[in-house]
């Protein structure tokens, strides 16, 4: 295995928990990975609306920032749990920030945490929506940074900072995303929605039509199974030829493939009989083979063996092979009737229908 | 078969790469051992072994009858004549016993590696035999060969861990699994590992599917049964069971009992130890019962059914040609026949002609009395008897109901090998045989 220097899971998790606990510490460490901060700052500078950075930054951290990703946790943890000093590691990329951030953050974060945490418990979808409908500045994020917002340009940074600081604490329950529709309210909204409705509506219609058509065809296809594409069963009564075609002691196997029957002329209890044996093993229904050299029927599935008269003598088959009804028809040929079977163990082989005397 | 020359030409390429693979494998092992510096002796051994394998590979590649390494004909014939279901079962049982008793020896990596190499070389030597190769290299059967090695490997890993844990527990240390150094994060570690495995396995299956095509046969027909007719490999144990029992018992009751018994296990188990870690010493009884059921009554039966059962479900030695004309005398008789006719020299009790149903049933009971008595004793008398003797402690800890379920499950499980042995030794077909009602046991 690899070197044991690897941190164990519990260590990683412990380190992560320590981070999450001290909200301030986690935020800066997370930021560089999330990469959202710089974007947010930029976009905030472009747009005059204050909610926007919040709204925009919000979705991102859910992916990478708010709940620190495993990669981040591991990065932090590997940094030897010195995450408390993490601000020092803050990326130099966001050069303007550090000056403002360390100063703002502790205050903002501490203010934000309790509020956000409490709000997080109470804030449900309904209340968020209500807030949004009231056209108010959406609560979750801006509430925390509302007080320290003197002017627009200045407000940006605290907003971002507080936003990030608040997240670790509030993240679980507060997806600030619902603020978005309210923030995006604009003139073109009606049109878009209309388009959506039309598009979605027709897609739905299309989908359901396709579904019902498929379903209908499928059931038709199923119904087709009730009329299988096979040749009709061979008749259950059939003629196998004249008695003379079955010399004594012979097992005729030529009817097996078509009718599943052996016609045997053999000596049964001192009487020469012709009988028709069913080619179904009485064990589990395989088709045994007639082995001429050994004078036995032998089943390939579990090795049952039957004498020429159909009586089982080896393997697991519990009872003798069954006989079909056989008789001499009006034209003198032997006729086998598969609709009737005779079982030895029930004493039915004594019935005169089950054999023809030679 | 004696037209060995042609066959050897065909198989030469395969055998050559087989031995080359063995050589590479051992060379790598030697290199790793050498780097680790712990066991230079073993490193040299495996390096030399790899050299020998290279020589075997070149011999095999020649494809000539006198050069291709193979087992001597006399040895093969000896194996064929000796082998039979009885010896196979006894042999595997003995093998498992040895492996279990000397597990401390076999869990050493070098011992296991030696056994592994010996098995592979024996297989290579055997594969120069046409009949052996025909069975082992059949596309259906290749997975079973893999199964044998995979199972051996995983059992070895688990046993090794169990042995280590047993040692640690004896020293008062917690088992390895409690040390937490084998856990990984689900995301990303585990998920990535799974992804990589998924890709690798898919690639492997693709290659397999291309090189070992499915053995398609002619269209199915209800009156034509292939000879031998084999279930899918994972059911071959079941098929072997069916040889010894009536279908309702081997095909329905026993498999359901297997499932039921597996589900019942956690409720029957009162031993709190061994929870979440491997250990043999702490739960010897459970371990042995389970391994017996799994290996002896399932895996070895699959192997028996796959490799050693040929046409007409006869037993064939590993180097024997599968001729459908093999004559094996397997006449077997039911217990009533043995008891009344052979022992007491009487005809079987038979209801007089035209007797009522009740009289007939009475006669059937009389006829089957010896079998029913045996069965009753086995299933009804043995459990209480065991409760006051062998399983006294278990009975006290488990209580009546749990103990009874356990005892009966175990006895029913043992009924399989017992019946097999009775069939092989006494040619006993059924203890109770009531074909009138399709009831046989
Ligand atoms: S089906 Fe014929 S022996 Fe089992």
PDB file of N, CA, C and O in Angstrom, chain A residues 190-241:
ATOM      1  N   UNK A 190     -41.869  38.637 -19.107  1.00  0.00           N
ATOM      2  CA  UNK A 190     -43.142  38.087 -19.580  1.00  0.00           C
ATOM      3  C   UNK A 190     -42.928  37.295 -20.864  1.00  0.00           C
ATOM      4  O   UNK A 190     -43.409  36.198 -21.031  1.00  0.00           O
ATOM      5  N   UNK A 191     -42.158  37.871 -21.757  1.00  0.00           N
ATOM      6  CA  UNK A 191     -41.962  37.212 -23.046  1.00  0.00           C
ATOM      7  C   UNK A 191     -41.273  35.869 -22.877  1.00  0.00           C
ATOM      8  O   UNK A 191     -41.664  34.874 -23.441  1.00  0.00           O
ATOM      9  N   UNK A 192     -40.272  35.901 -22.042  1.00  0.00           N
ATOM     10  CA  UNK A 192     -39.521  34.660 -21.865  1.00  0.00           C
ATOM     11  C   UNK A 192     -40.410  33.582 -21.306  1.00  0.00           C
ATOM     12  O   UNK A 192     -40.389  32.438 -21.711  1.00  0.00           O
ATOM     13  N   UNK A 193     -41.205  34.010 -20.319  1.00  0.00           N
ATOM     14  CA  UNK A 193     -42.053  33.022 -19.714  1.00  0.00           C
ATOM     15  C   UNK A 193     -43.049  32.478 -20.732  1.00  0.00           C
ATOM     16  O   UNK A 193     -43.326  31.292 -20.790  1.00  0.00           O
ATOM     17  N   UNK A 194     -43.534  33.381 -21.524  1.00  0.00           N
ATOM     18  CA  UNK A 194     -44.479  32.962 -22.552  1.00  0.00           C
ATOM     19  C   UNK A 194     -43.826  31.953 -23.480  1.00  0.00           C
ATOM     20  O   UNK A 194     -44.390  30.887 -23.756  1.00  0.00           O
ATOM     21  N   UNK A 195     -42.625  32.290 -23.833  1.00  0.00           N
ATOM     22  CA  UNK A 195     -41.932  31.364 -24.727  1.00  0.00           C
ATOM     23  C   UNK A 195     -41.775  29.996 -24.062  1.00  0.00           C
ATOM     24  O   UNK A 195     -42.017  28.963 -24.657  1.00  0.00           O
ATOM     25  N   UNK A 196     -41.386  30.091 -22.797  1.00  0.00           N
ATOM     26  CA  UNK A 196     -41.179  28.842 -22.049  1.00  0.00           C
ATOM     27  C   UNK A 196     -42.447  28.015 -22.039  1.00  0.00           C
ATOM     28  O   UNK A 196     -42.443  26.816 -22.247  1.00  0.00           O
ATOM     29  N   UNK A 197     -43.568  28.750 -21.771  1.00  0.00           N
ATOM     30  CA  UNK A 197     -44.830  28.022 -21.677  1.00  0.00           C
ATOM     31  C   UNK A 197     -45.153  27.324 -22.983  1.00  0.00           C
ATOM     32  O   UNK A 197     -45.512  26.151 -23.026  1.00  0.00           O
ATOM     33  N   UNK A 198     -44.962  28.072 -24.034  1.00  0.00           N
ATOM     34  CA  UNK A 198     -45.283  27.477 -25.334  1.00  0.00           C
ATOM     35  C   UNK A 198     -44.363  26.292 -25.604  1.00  0.00           C
ATOM     36  O   UNK A 198     -44.803  25.202 -25.944  1.00  0.00           O
ATOM     37  N   UNK A 199     -43.078  26.559 -25.373  1.00  0.00           N
ATOM     38  CA  UNK A 199     -42.109  25.512 -25.678  1.00  0.00           C
ATOM     39  C   UNK A 199     -42.371  24.280 -24.825  1.00  0.00           C
ATOM     40  O   UNK A 199     -42.522  23.166 -25.326  1.00  0.00           O
ATOM     41  N   UNK A 200     -42.482  24.554 -23.513  1.00  0.00           N
ATOM     42  CA  UNK A 200     -42.677  23.433 -22.595  1.00  0.00           C
ATOM     43  C   UNK A 200     -43.976  22.726 -22.907  1.00  0.00           C
ATOM     44  O   UNK A 200     -44.047  21.505 -22.960  1.00  0.00           O
ATOM     45  N   UNK A 201     -45.024  23.539 -23.125  1.00  0.00           N
ATOM     46  CA  UNK A 201     -46.332  22.970 -23.380  1.00  0.00           C
ATOM     47  C   UNK A 201     -46.282  22.047 -24.575  1.00  0.00           C
ATOM     48  O   UNK A 201     -46.719  20.896 -24.515  1.00  0.00           O
ATOM     49  N   UNK A 202     -45.665  22.531 -25.620  1.00  0.00           N
ATOM     50  CA  UNK A 202     -45.684  21.680 -26.811  1.00  0.00           C
ATOM     51  C   UNK A 202     -44.772  20.473 -26.612  1.00  0.00           C
ATOM     52  O   UNK A 202     -45.064  19.390 -27.095  1.00  0.00           O
ATOM     53  N   UNK A 203     -43.704  20.675 -25.851  1.00  0.00           N
ATOM     54  CA  UNK A 203     -42.842  19.521 -25.590  1.00  0.00           C
ATOM     55  C   UNK A 203     -43.591  18.472 -24.803  1.00  0.00           C
ATOM     56  O   UNK A 203     -43.513  17.278 -25.070  1.00  0.00           O
ATOM     57  N   UNK A 204     -44.340  18.960 -23.789  1.00  0.00           N
ATOM     58  CA  UNK A 204     -45.123  18.031 -22.982  1.00  0.00           C
ATOM     59  C   UNK A 204     -46.102  17.284 -23.861  1.00  0.00           C
ATOM     60  O   UNK A 204     -46.237  16.062 -23.789  1.00  0.00           O
ATOM     61  N   UNK A 205     -46.808  18.059 -24.684  1.00  0.00           N
ATOM     62  CA  UNK A 205     -47.808  17.436 -25.541  1.00  0.00           C
ATOM     63  C   UNK A 205     -47.151  16.380 -26.412  1.00  0.00           C
ATOM     64  O   UNK A 205     -47.611  15.245 -26.505  1.00  0.00           O
ATOM     65  N   UNK A 206     -46.024  16.781 -26.972  1.00  0.00           N
ATOM     66  CA  UNK A 206     -45.307  15.862 -27.846  1.00  0.00           C
ATOM     67  C   UNK A 206     -44.913  14.599 -27.073  1.00  0.00           C
ATOM     68  O   UNK A 206     -45.122  13.475 -27.533  1.00  0.00           O
ATOM     69  N   UNK A 207     -44.373  14.855 -25.889  1.00  0.00           N
ATOM     70  CA  UNK A 207     -43.892  13.734 -25.083  1.00  0.00           C
ATOM     71  C   UNK A 207     -45.023  12.777 -24.758  1.00  0.00           C
ATOM     72  O   UNK A 207     -44.891  11.566 -24.935  1.00  0.00           O
ATOM     73  N   UNK A 208     -46.130  13.344 -24.314  1.00  0.00           N
ATOM     74  CA  UNK A 208     -47.216  12.452 -23.902  1.00  0.00           C
ATOM     75  C   UNK A 208     -47.823  11.737 -25.104  1.00  0.00           C
ATOM     76  O   UNK A 208     -48.215  10.583 -25.012  1.00  0.00           O
ATOM     77  N   UNK A 209     -47.870  12.461 -26.218  1.00  0.00           N
ATOM     78  CA  UNK A 209     -48.378  11.785 -27.410  1.00  0.00           C
ATOM     79  C   UNK A 209     -47.477  10.612 -27.754  1.00  0.00           C
ATOM     80  O   UNK A 209     -47.944   9.482 -27.979  1.00  0.00           O
ATOM     81  N   UNK A 210     -46.178  10.885 -27.749  1.00  0.00           N
ATOM     82  CA  UNK A 210     -45.236   9.820 -28.085  1.00  0.00           C
ATOM     83  C   UNK A 210     -45.395   8.669 -27.112  1.00  0.00           C
ATOM     84  O   UNK A 210     -45.410   7.499 -27.501  1.00  0.00           O
ATOM     85  N   UNK A 211     -45.556   9.017 -25.831  1.00  0.00           N
ATOM     86  CA  UNK A 211     -45.670   7.973 -24.819  1.00  0.00           C
ATOM     87  C   UNK A 211     -46.892   7.110 -25.074  1.00  0.00           C
ATOM     88  O   UNK A 211     -46.823   5.871 -25.042  1.00  0.00           O
ATOM     89  N   UNK A 212     -48.024   7.782 -25.350  1.00  0.00           N
ATOM     90  CA  UNK A 212     -49.236   6.981 -25.507  1.00  0.00           C
ATOM     91  C   UNK A 212     -49.171   6.156 -26.781  1.00  0.00           C
ATOM     92  O   UNK A 212     -49.614   5.009 -26.809  1.00  0.00           O
ATOM     93  N   UNK A 213     -48.567   6.726 -27.825  1.00  0.00           N
ATOM     94  CA  UNK A 213     -48.448   5.947 -29.064  1.00  0.00           C
ATOM     95  C   UNK A 213     -47.583   4.717 -28.810  1.00  0.00           C
ATOM     96  O   UNK A 213     -47.937   3.593 -29.164  1.00  0.00           O
ATOM     97  N   UNK A 214     -46.442   4.975 -28.134  1.00  0.00           N
ATOM     98  CA  UNK A 214     -45.557   3.851 -27.844  1.00  0.00           C
ATOM     99  C   UNK A 214     -46.276   2.816 -27.009  1.00  0.00           C
ATOM    100  O   UNK A 214     -46.175   1.603 -27.248  1.00  0.00           O
ATOM    101  N   UNK A 215     -46.991   3.315 -25.997  1.00  0.00           N
ATOM    102  CA  UNK A 215     -47.706   2.392 -25.122  1.00  0.00           C
ATOM    103  C   UNK A 215     -48.703   1.569 -25.903  1.00  0.00           C
ATOM    104  O   UNK A 215     -48.792   0.350 -25.740  1.00  0.00           O
ATOM    105  N   UNK A 216     -49.416   2.232 -26.802  1.00  0.00           N
ATOM    106  CA  UNK A 216     -50.405   1.508 -27.594  1.00  0.00           C
ATOM    107  C   UNK A 216     -49.753   0.440 -28.450  1.00  0.00           C
ATOM    108  O   UNK A 216     -50.175  -0.719 -28.456  1.00  0.00           O
ATOM    109  N   UNK A 217     -48.680   0.840 -29.118  1.00  0.00           N
ATOM    110  CA  UNK A 217     -47.983  -0.122 -29.979  1.00  0.00           C
ATOM    111  C   UNK A 217     -47.449  -1.278 -29.157  1.00  0.00           C
ATOM    112  O   UNK A 217     -47.509  -2.433 -29.567  1.00  0.00           O
ATOM    113  N   UNK A 218     -46.951  -0.913 -27.960  1.00  0.00           N
ATOM    114  CA  UNK A 218     -46.379  -1.947 -27.102  1.00  0.00           C
ATOM    115  C   UNK A 218     -47.444  -2.963 -26.720  1.00  0.00           C
ATOM    116  O   UNK A 218     -47.214  -4.172 -26.758  1.00  0.00           O
ATOM    117  N   UNK A 219     -48.646  -2.461 -26.355  1.00  0.00           N
ATOM    118  CA  UNK A 219     -49.662  -3.428 -25.950  1.00  0.00           C
ATOM    119  C   UNK A 219     -50.109  -4.256 -27.148  1.00  0.00           C
ATOM    120  O   UNK A 219     -50.392  -5.441 -27.006  1.00  0.00           O
ATOM    121  N   UNK A 220     -50.132  -3.622 -28.322  1.00  0.00           N
ATOM    122  CA  UNK A 220     -50.455  -4.416 -29.509  1.00  0.00           C
ATOM    123  C   UNK A 220     -49.422  -5.523 -29.694  1.00  0.00           C
ATOM    124  O   UNK A 220     -49.758  -6.671 -29.968  1.00  0.00           O
ATOM    125  N   UNK A 221     -48.150  -5.108 -29.518  1.00  0.00           N
ATOM    126  CA  UNK A 221     -47.076  -6.086 -29.647  1.00  0.00           C
ATOM    127  C   UNK A 221     -47.239  -7.206 -28.646  1.00  0.00           C
ATOM    128  O   UNK A 221     -47.028  -8.376 -28.949  1.00  0.00           O
ATOM    129  N   UNK A 222     -47.644  -6.825 -27.421  1.00  0.00           N
ATOM    130  CA  UNK A 222     -47.856  -7.841 -26.385  1.00  0.00           C
ATOM    131  C   UNK A 222     -48.966  -8.784 -26.813  1.00  0.00           C
ATOM    132  O   UNK A 222     -48.850 -10.002 -26.670  1.00  0.00           O
ATOM    133  N   UNK A 223     -50.040  -8.191 -27.330  1.00  0.00           N
ATOM    134  CA  UNK A 223     -51.172  -9.018 -27.732  1.00  0.00           C
ATOM    135  C   UNK A 223     -50.731 -10.019 -28.796  1.00  0.00           C
ATOM    136  O   UNK A 223     -51.215 -11.150 -28.843  1.00  0.00           O
ATOM    137  N   UNK A 224     -49.790  -9.582 -29.618  1.00  0.00           N
ATOM    138  CA  UNK A 224     -49.294 -10.459 -30.685  1.00  0.00           C
ATOM    139  C   UNK A 224     -48.715 -11.761 -30.120  1.00  0.00           C
ATOM    140  O   UNK A 224     -48.723 -12.797 -30.774  1.00  0.00           O
ATOM    141  N   UNK A 225     -48.227 -11.678 -28.887  1.00  0.00           N
ATOM    142  CA  UNK A 225     -47.622 -12.861 -28.280  1.00  0.00           C
ATOM    143  C   UNK A 225     -48.642 -13.971 -28.052  1.00  0.00           C
ATOM    144  O   UNK A 225     -48.281 -15.123 -27.866  1.00  0.00           O
ATOM    145  N   UNK A 226     -49.913 -13.577 -28.013  1.00  0.00           N
ATOM    146  CA  UNK A 226     -50.915 -14.612 -27.781  1.00  0.00           C
ATOM    147  C   UNK A 226     -51.185 -15.438 -29.031  1.00  0.00           C
ATOM    148  O   UNK A 226     -51.904 -16.407 -29.000  1.00  0.00           O
ATOM    149  N   UNK A 227     -50.599 -14.985 -30.134  1.00  0.00           N
ATOM    150  CA  UNK A 227     -50.788 -15.741 -31.368  1.00  0.00           C
ATOM    151  C   UNK A 227     -49.414 -16.084 -31.919  1.00  0.00           C
ATOM    152  O   UNK A 227     -48.946 -15.478 -32.880  1.00  0.00           O
ATOM    153  N   UNK A 228     -48.726 -17.004 -31.274  1.00  0.00           N
ATOM    154  CA  UNK A 228     -47.319 -17.248 -31.624  1.00  0.00           C
ATOM    155  C   UNK A 228     -47.172 -17.743 -33.045  1.00  0.00           C
ATOM    156  O   UNK A 228     -48.080 -18.353 -33.617  1.00  0.00           O
ATOM    157  N   UNK A 229     -46.006 -17.463 -33.556  1.00  0.00           N
ATOM    158  CA  UNK A 229     -45.716 -17.736 -34.944  1.00  0.00           C
ATOM    159  C   UNK A 229     -45.132 -19.136 -35.099  1.00  0.00           C
ATOM    160  O   UNK A 229     -43.998 -19.301 -35.486  1.00  0.00           O
ATOM    161  N   UNK A 230     -45.903 -20.150 -34.711  1.00  0.00           N
ATOM    162  CA  UNK A 230     -45.361 -21.507 -34.796  1.00  0.00           C
ATOM    163  C   UNK A 230     -46.300 -22.386 -35.599  1.00  0.00           C
ATOM    164  O   UNK A 230     -47.471 -22.065 -35.776  1.00  0.00           O
ATOM    165  N   UNK A 231     -45.726 -23.478 -36.023  1.00  0.00           N
ATOM    166  CA  UNK A 231     -46.562 -24.459 -36.697  1.00  0.00           C
ATOM    167  C   UNK A 231     -47.496 -25.081 -35.676  1.00  0.00           C
ATOM    168  O   UNK A 231     -47.160 -25.202 -34.498  1.00  0.00           O
ATOM    169  N   UNK A 232     -48.636 -25.492 -36.118  1.00  0.00           N
ATOM    170  CA  UNK A 232     -49.566 -26.136 -35.199  1.00  0.00           C
ATOM    171  C   UNK A 232     -48.933 -27.419 -34.669  1.00  0.00           C
ATOM    172  O   UNK A 232     -48.095 -28.029 -35.317  1.00  0.00           O
ATOM    173  N   UNK A 233     -49.313 -27.787 -33.461  1.00  0.00           N
ATOM    174  CA  UNK A 233     -48.832 -29.018 -32.851  1.00  0.00           C
ATOM    175  C   UNK A 233     -49.102 -30.191 -33.788  1.00  0.00           C
ATOM    176  O   UNK A 233     -50.145 -30.216 -34.438  1.00  0.00           O
ATOM    177  N   UNK A 234     -48.193 -31.137 -33.827  1.00  0.00           N
ATOM    178  CA  UNK A 234     -48.543 -32.338 -34.587  1.00  0.00           C
ATOM    179  C   UNK A 234     -49.758 -32.982 -33.919  1.00  0.00           C
ATOM    180  O   UNK A 234     -49.947 -32.840 -32.716  1.00  0.00           O
ATOM    181  N   UNK A 235     -50.561 -33.647 -34.688  1.00  0.00           N
ATOM    182  CA  UNK A 235     -51.782 -34.217 -34.110  1.00  0.00           C
ATOM    183  C   UNK A 235     -51.436 -35.162 -32.971  1.00  0.00           C
ATOM    184  O   UNK A 235     -50.371 -35.772 -32.967  1.00  0.00           O
ATOM    185  N   UNK A 236     -52.320 -35.253 -32.018  1.00  0.00           N
ATOM    186  CA  UNK A 236     -51.996 -36.101 -30.880  1.00  0.00           C
ATOM    187  C   UNK A 236     -52.235 -37.572 -31.224  1.00  0.00           C
ATOM    188  O   UNK A 236     -51.796 -38.448 -30.510  1.00  0.00           O
ATOM    189  N   UNK A 237     -52.948 -37.841 -32.294  1.00  0.00           N
ATOM    190  CA  UNK A 237     -53.107 -39.224 -32.755  1.00  0.00           C
ATOM    191  C   UNK A 237     -52.372 -39.355 -34.067  1.00  0.00           C
ATOM    192  O   UNK A 237     -52.561 -38.525 -34.961  1.00  0.00           O
ATOM    193  N   UNK A 238     -51.564 -40.353 -34.169  1.00  0.00           N
ATOM    194  CA  UNK A 238     -50.856 -40.527 -35.436  1.00  0.00           C
ATOM    195  C   UNK A 238     -50.549 -41.995 -35.647  1.00  0.00           C
ATOM    196  O   UNK A 238     -50.459 -42.771 -34.685  1.00  0.00           O
ATOM    197  N   UNK A 239     -50.389 -42.350 -36.926  1.00  0.00           N
ATOM    198  CA  UNK A 239     -50.126 -43.751 -37.249  1.00  0.00           C
ATOM    199  C   UNK A 239     -48.624 -43.935 -37.429  1.00  0.00           C
ATOM    200  O   UNK A 239     -47.952 -43.059 -37.964  1.00  0.00           O
ATOM    201  N   UNK A 240     -48.134 -45.051 -36.947  1.00  0.00           N
ATOM    202  CA  UNK A 240     -46.685 -45.271 -37.017  1.00  0.00           C
ATOM    203  C   UNK A 240     -46.337 -46.427 -37.948  1.00  0.00           C
ATOM    204  O   UNK A 240     -45.175 -46.758 -38.109  1.00  0.00           O
ATOM    205  N   UNK A 241     -47.319 -47.074 -38.553  1.00  0.00           N
ATOM    206  CA  UNK A 241     -47.020 -48.160 -39.484  1.00  0.00           C
ATOM    207  C   UNK A 241     -47.566 -49.490 -38.979  1.00  0.00           C
ATOM    208  O   UNK A 241     -48.192 -49.553 -37.911  1.00  0.00           O
TER     209      UNK A 241
END
